[in-house]
Amino acid sequence: MAADQLDDDLTADRELDATFGVGGDETLARAYRRYGALVHTVALRALGNRDEAADVTQQVFIAAWQGSARYRPESGGLAGWLIGITKDKIADAWAARQRERRATDSAVATIDASATDPPLSTTLVDRVVLADEMARLDEPQGAIIRLAFYDGLTHSEIADTLELPLGTVKSHIRRSLIRLRSRLEVDGVAR
């Protein structure tokens, strides 16, 4: 029985490999069901953070779908192609961490250098801290938050503007707000 299941899995994998580049939404859904856990596990092991791993997994399947015309099954199969994209997205996540770390270090250096300046009003400081924290958001999170709060767009309008799925926009807003709140609480700004 286990050998039959293995044969069925291999046949399904070969069919998915052959149809991914030309398939429709159902093909992407099948690819996600088949390889989503693999991609997530690789990202989680590399990044050590479940939220980042979930973001990378989503980015991988979006990139795979957008680049499906470039997929060639004869070059190693869908699993290998997805892992290649995963490695690129993990590298992007690490680069974003480095940018964030540099921005934080720069902000700390600026704060240390201006420690002798007279104190600013609390409201002004709160606004500066909020603006700084929003600037630290990676893309597309920063763009989504700006469109939502500065431009007053609805979730659907943001999805249309950025050409992202509505669920992606909603999850980015939720994660960004949680991230901003936790950072602002640490800074003593959130009340």
XYZ file of C-alpha atoms in Angstrom:
191
model
C 0.000 0.000 0.000
C 2.812 2.454 0.836
C 4.488 1.727 -2.509
C 1.230 2.515 -4.321
C 0.958 5.815 -2.466
C 4.563 6.658 -3.358
C 3.875 5.886 -7.025
C 0.755 8.078 -6.907
C 2.747 10.915 -5.293
C 5.497 10.670 -7.913
C 2.934 10.677 -10.717
C 1.185 13.707 -9.209
C 4.541 15.490 -8.806
C 5.453 14.837 -12.435
C 2.061 16.084 -13.594
C 2.417 19.215 -11.454
C 5.961 19.744 -12.807
C 4.666 19.489 -16.370
C 1.662 21.800 -15.924
C 2.906 24.491 -13.550
C 4.165 26.905 -16.198
C 0.924 26.788 -18.153
C -1.636 25.922 -15.501
C -4.236 28.171 -13.929
C -5.045 29.163 -10.369
C -5.771 25.534 -9.436
C -2.230 24.581 -10.456
C -0.814 27.226 -8.122
C -3.080 25.984 -5.330
C -1.873 22.415 -5.922
C 1.751 23.580 -5.895
C 1.158 25.391 -2.611
C -0.555 22.374 -1.034
C 2.295 20.140 -2.199
C 5.310 22.348 -1.454
C 4.104 25.079 0.917
C 5.250 23.233 4.041
C 8.657 22.524 2.484
C 9.184 26.186 1.571
C 7.996 27.340 5.009
C 10.266 24.885 6.818
C 13.334 25.975 4.823
C 12.516 29.652 5.509
C 11.854 29.022 9.197
C 15.132 27.182 9.655
C 17.058 29.922 7.869
C 15.363 32.878 9.571
C 14.311 31.465 12.943
C 11.131 33.563 12.933
C 7.672 32.211 12.109
C 6.270 35.533 10.847
C 9.221 36.117 8.558
C 9.035 32.500 7.348
C 5.323 32.951 6.579
C 6.094 36.167 4.673
C 8.868 34.461 2.730
C 6.585 31.527 1.896
C 3.972 33.907 0.556
C 6.587 35.854 -1.413
C 7.956 32.625 -2.914
C 4.600 31.515 -4.271
C 3.769 34.992 -5.564
C 7.149 35.149 -7.316
C 6.698 31.612 -8.656
C 3.292 32.480 -10.040
C 4.483 35.747 -11.553
C 7.491 33.990 -13.078
C 5.727 30.796 -14.081
C 6.431 31.473 -17.762
C 10.158 31.110 -16.996
C 9.689 27.752 -15.250
C 11.265 24.831 -17.094
C 10.427 21.385 -15.638
C 13.361 19.793 -17.455
C 15.723 21.943 -15.351
C 15.091 20.029 -12.138
C 11.431 20.044 -11.271
C 9.118 22.377 -9.409
C 10.422 21.598 -5.916
C 13.972 22.570 -6.858
C 12.789 25.708 -8.634
C 10.736 26.769 -5.599
C 13.685 26.152 -3.261
C 15.828 28.364 -5.503
C 13.263 31.152 -5.194
C 13.093 30.491 -1.455
C 16.844 31.001 -1.118
C 16.545 34.337 -2.939
C 13.696 35.484 -0.688
C 15.599 34.386 2.429
C 18.585 36.436 1.248
C 16.227 39.394 0.766
C 14.901 38.930 4.315
C 18.444 38.869 5.710
C 19.293 42.014 3.734
C 16.186 43.711 5.152
C 17.309 42.751 8.658
C 20.702 44.312 7.970
C 19.093 47.524 6.667
C 16.895 47.666 9.753
C 19.877 47.088 12.016
C 21.834 49.882 10.283
C 18.857 52.232 10.555
C 18.523 51.427 14.248
C 22.230 51.977 14.826
C 22.036 55.269 12.955
C 19.035 56.402 14.987
C 20.781 55.474 18.235
C 23.897 57.373 17.149
C 21.751 60.389 16.279
C 19.960 60.247 19.617
C 23.275 59.890 21.470
C 24.755 62.834 19.558
C 21.780 65.043 20.351
C 21.558 64.084 24.025
C 22.750 67.554 25.043
C 19.999 69.300 23.033
C 17.084 70.783 24.978
C 14.088 68.413 25.368
C 11.356 68.555 22.722
C 7.665 68.502 23.460
C 6.331 65.010 24.107
C 3.906 65.218 21.175
C 6.655 66.133 18.735
C 8.885 63.340 20.047
C 6.002 60.867 19.711
C 5.454 61.926 16.091
C 9.156 61.630 15.262
C 9.377 58.178 16.863
C 6.247 57.035 14.992
C 7.585 58.372 11.682
C 10.929 56.642 12.321
C 9.244 53.336 13.139
C 7.074 53.551 10.026
C 10.164 54.257 7.915
C 11.673 51.026 9.234
C 8.859 48.907 7.836
C 9.998 46.782 4.914
C 8.241 47.001 1.593
C 5.469 46.417 0.768
C 4.400 46.869 4.425
C 5.536 50.506 4.543
C 3.708 51.373 1.330
C 0.557 49.602 2.506
C 0.527 51.436 5.863
C 1.152 54.814 4.162
C -1.674 54.193 1.690
C -4.029 53.142 4.483
C -3.324 55.903 6.997
C -1.948 58.842 5.055
C -3.935 58.428 1.844
C -7.016 56.919 3.492
C -7.386 54.043 1.019
C -9.473 50.997 1.867
C -7.935 47.542 1.934
C -9.451 46.773 -1.471
C -8.143 50.017 -2.968
C -4.654 49.255 -1.629
C -4.813 45.743 -3.103
C -5.784 47.193 -6.484
C -3.141 49.955 -6.325
C -0.280 47.611 -5.413
C -1.630 44.653 -7.406
C -1.578 42.402 -4.355
C -4.181 39.924 -3.119
C -6.616 41.437 -0.590
C -5.647 38.859 2.039
C -1.990 39.805 1.652
C -2.797 43.476 2.213
C -4.828 42.661 5.326
C -2.116 40.419 6.793
C 0.591 43.023 6.096
C -1.481 45.726 7.818
C -2.119 43.505 10.816
C 1.535 42.487 11.197
C 2.741 46.047 10.657
C 0.404 47.452 13.290
C 1.458 44.784 15.780
C 5.115 45.512 15.018
C 4.612 49.276 15.343
C 2.694 48.891 18.580
C 5.327 46.671 20.195
C 8.117 49.022 19.144
C 6.242 52.103 20.317
C 5.462 50.456 23.649
C 9.177 49.824 24.102
C 9.849 53.482 23.303
C 7.111 54.560 25.717
C 5.088 56.272 23.008
C 2.028 53.980 22.869
C -0.405 54.755 25.632
